[in-house]
GROMACS .gro file of C-alpha atoms in nm:
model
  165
    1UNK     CA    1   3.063   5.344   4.507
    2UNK     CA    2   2.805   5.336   4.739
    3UNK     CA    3   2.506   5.560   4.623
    4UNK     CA    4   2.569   5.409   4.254
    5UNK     CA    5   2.786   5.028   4.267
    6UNK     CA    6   2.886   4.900   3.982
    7UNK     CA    7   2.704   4.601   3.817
    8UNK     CA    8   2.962   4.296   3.979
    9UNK     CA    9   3.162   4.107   3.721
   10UNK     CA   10   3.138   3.789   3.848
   11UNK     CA   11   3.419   3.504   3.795
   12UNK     CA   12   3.467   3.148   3.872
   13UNK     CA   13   3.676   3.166   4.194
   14UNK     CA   14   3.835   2.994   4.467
   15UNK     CA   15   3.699   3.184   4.755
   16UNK     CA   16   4.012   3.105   4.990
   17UNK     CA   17   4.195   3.298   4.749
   18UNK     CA   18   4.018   3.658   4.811
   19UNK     CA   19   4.009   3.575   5.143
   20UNK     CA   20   4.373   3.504   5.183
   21UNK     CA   21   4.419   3.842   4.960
   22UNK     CA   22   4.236   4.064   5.224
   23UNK     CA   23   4.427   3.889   5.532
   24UNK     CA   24   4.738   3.933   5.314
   25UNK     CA   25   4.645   4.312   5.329
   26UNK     CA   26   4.602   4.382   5.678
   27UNK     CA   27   4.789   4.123   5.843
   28UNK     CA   28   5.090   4.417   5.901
   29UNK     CA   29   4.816   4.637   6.032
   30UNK     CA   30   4.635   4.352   6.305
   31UNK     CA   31   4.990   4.212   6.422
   32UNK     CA   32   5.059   4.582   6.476
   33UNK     CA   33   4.777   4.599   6.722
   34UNK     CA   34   4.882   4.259   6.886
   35UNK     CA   35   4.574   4.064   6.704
   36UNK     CA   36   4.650   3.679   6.675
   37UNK     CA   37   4.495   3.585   6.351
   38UNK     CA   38   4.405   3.181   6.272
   39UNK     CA   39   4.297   3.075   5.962
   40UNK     CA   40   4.049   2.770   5.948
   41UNK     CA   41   3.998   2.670   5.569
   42UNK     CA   42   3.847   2.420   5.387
   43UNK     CA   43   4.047   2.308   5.108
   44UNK     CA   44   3.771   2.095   4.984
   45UNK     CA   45   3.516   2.380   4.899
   46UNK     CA   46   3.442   2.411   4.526
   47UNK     CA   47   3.503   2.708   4.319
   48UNK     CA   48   3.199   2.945   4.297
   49UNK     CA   49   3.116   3.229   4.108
   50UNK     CA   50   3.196   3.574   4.248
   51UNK     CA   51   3.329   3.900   4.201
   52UNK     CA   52   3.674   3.887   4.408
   53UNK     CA   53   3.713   4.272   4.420
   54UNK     CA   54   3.394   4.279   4.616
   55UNK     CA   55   3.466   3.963   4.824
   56UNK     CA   56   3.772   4.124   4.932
   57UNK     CA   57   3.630   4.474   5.050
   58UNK     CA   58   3.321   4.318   5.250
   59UNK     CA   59   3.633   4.025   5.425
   60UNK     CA   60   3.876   4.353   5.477
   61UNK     CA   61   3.525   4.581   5.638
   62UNK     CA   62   3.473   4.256   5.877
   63UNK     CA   63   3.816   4.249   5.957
   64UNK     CA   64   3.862   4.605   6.015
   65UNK     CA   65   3.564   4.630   6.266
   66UNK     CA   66   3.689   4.326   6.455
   67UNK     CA   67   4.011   4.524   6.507
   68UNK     CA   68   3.829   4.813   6.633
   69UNK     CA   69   3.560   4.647   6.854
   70UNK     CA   70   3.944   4.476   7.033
   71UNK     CA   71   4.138   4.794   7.041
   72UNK     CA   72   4.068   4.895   7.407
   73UNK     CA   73   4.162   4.526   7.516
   74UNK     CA   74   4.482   4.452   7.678
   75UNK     CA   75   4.516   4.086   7.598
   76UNK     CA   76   4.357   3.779   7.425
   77UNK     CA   77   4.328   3.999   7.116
   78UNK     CA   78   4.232   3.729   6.862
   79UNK     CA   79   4.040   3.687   6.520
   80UNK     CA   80   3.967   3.348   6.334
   81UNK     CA   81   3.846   3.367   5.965
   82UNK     CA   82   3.739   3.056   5.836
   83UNK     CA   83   3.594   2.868   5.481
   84UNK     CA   84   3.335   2.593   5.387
   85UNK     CA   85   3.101   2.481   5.218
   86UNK     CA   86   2.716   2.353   5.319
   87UNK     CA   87   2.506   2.227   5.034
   88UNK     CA   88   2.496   2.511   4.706
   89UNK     CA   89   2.653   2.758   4.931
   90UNK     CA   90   3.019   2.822   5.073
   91UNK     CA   91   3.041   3.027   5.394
   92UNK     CA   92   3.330   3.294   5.519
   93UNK     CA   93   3.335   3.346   5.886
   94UNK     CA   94   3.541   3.602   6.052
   95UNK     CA   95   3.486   3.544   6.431
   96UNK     CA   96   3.625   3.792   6.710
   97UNK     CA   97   3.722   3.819   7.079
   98UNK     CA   98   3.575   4.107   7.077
   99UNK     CA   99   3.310   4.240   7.346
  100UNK     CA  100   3.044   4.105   7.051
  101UNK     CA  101   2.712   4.301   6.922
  102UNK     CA  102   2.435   4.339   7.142
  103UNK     CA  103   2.098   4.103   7.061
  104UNK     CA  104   1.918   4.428   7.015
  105UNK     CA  105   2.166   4.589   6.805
  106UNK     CA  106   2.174   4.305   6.551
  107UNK     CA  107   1.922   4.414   6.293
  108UNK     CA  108   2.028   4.737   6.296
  109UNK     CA  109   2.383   4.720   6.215
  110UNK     CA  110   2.329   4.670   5.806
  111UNK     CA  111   2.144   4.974   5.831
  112UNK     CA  112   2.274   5.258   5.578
  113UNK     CA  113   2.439   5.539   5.817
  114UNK     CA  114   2.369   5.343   6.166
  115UNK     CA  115   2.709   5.351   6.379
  116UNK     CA  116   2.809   5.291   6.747
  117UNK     CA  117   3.106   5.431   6.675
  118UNK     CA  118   3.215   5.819   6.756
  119UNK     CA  119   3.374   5.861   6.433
  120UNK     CA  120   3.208   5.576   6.257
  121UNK     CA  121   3.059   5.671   5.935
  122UNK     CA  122   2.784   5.374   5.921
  123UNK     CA  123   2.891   5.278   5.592
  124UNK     CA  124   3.079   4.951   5.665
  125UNK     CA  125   2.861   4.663   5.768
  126UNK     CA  126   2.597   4.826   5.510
  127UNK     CA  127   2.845   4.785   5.198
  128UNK     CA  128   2.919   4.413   5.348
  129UNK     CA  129   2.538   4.350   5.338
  130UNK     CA  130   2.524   4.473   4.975
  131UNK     CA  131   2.792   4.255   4.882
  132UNK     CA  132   2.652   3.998   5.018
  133UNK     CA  133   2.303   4.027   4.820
  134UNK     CA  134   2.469   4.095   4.513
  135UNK     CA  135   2.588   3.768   4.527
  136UNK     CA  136   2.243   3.669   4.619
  137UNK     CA  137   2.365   3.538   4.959
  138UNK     CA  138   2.325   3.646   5.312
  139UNK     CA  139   2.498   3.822   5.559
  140UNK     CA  140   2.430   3.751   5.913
  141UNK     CA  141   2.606   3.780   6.289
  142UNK     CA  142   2.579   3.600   6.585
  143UNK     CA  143   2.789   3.553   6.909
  144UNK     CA  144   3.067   3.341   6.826
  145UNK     CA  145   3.328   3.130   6.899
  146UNK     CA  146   3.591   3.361   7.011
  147UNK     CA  147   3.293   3.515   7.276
  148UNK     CA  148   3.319   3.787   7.067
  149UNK     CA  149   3.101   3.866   6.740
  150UNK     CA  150   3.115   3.578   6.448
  151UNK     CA  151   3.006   3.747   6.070
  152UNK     CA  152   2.926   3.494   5.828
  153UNK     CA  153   2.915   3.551   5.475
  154UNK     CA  154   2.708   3.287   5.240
  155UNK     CA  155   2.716   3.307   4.888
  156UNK     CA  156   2.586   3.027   4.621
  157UNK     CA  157   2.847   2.831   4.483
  158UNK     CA  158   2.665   2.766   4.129
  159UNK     CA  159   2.610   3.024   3.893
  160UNK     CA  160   2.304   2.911   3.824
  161UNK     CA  161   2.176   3.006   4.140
  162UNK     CA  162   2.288   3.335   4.059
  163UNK     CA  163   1.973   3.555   3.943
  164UNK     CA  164   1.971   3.835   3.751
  165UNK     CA  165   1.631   4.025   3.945
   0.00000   0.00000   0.00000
């Protein structure tokens, strides 16, 4: 899927939907590791055009390396996904207590291939980024609330902002 995606089937959606989906899926998996997960939606966000499949995958990816950059810590194990909306584009956040990614490490992360991990493949954050352009949105992180490392996901709400380049 990732040497040769699919063209993305987008569909007017309510993102808080796919992103409730993907918690829905691994919410078993983070309790098991004594994660506290909050949820911080907007209910007010418009629908926007998207393809949820893809949504989905790059919210589980984020929420999947959160849970790994926490799994040496003891305590105050916590991740806070959150919704809204700024202008034509609606935002997903998924913020961590995590230890957070190093300033000089932050451009290299979306890299194809680049890992910190031992056993990391360096596929991850690189299929997030793609998702994230397909949708002709962004993908960035920063340090965030949590201490830890904050992804945030923007994606045009209109499809008319959508391109087809």
């Amino acid at each position: 899927d990732f040497a040769k995606p699919g063209e993305p089937t987008f569909d007017l959606i309510q993102i808080n939907k796919t992103v409730e989906d993907a918690l829905n899926l691994s919410a078993v998996t983070l309790r098991k590791r004594g994660i506290e997960i909050e949820k911080d939606f907007d209910d007010n966000i418009p629908v926007c055009y998207a393809e949820p499949n893809l949504i989905e995958v790059a919210v589980l990816n984020l929420l999947n390396n959160a849970a790994e950059a926490m799994h040496k810590m003891k305590m105050h194990k916590k991740i806070v996904v959150s919704s809204g909306g700024t202008g034509n584009y609606i935002f997903i956040k998924v913020s961590d207590s995590g230890p957070g990614v190093p300033a000089e490490l932050r451009n290299k992360i979306f890299d194809p291939f680049f890992t910190t991990k031992h056993d990391g493949t360096g596929i991850g954050l690189s299929l997030c980024h793609r998702i994230a352009t397909d949708h002709n949105g962004v993908l960035v992180v920063d340090k965030g609330i949590l201490g830890g490392a904050e992804f945030r996901i923007e994606i045009p709400i209109r499809k008319d902002v959508l391109s087809s380049d």
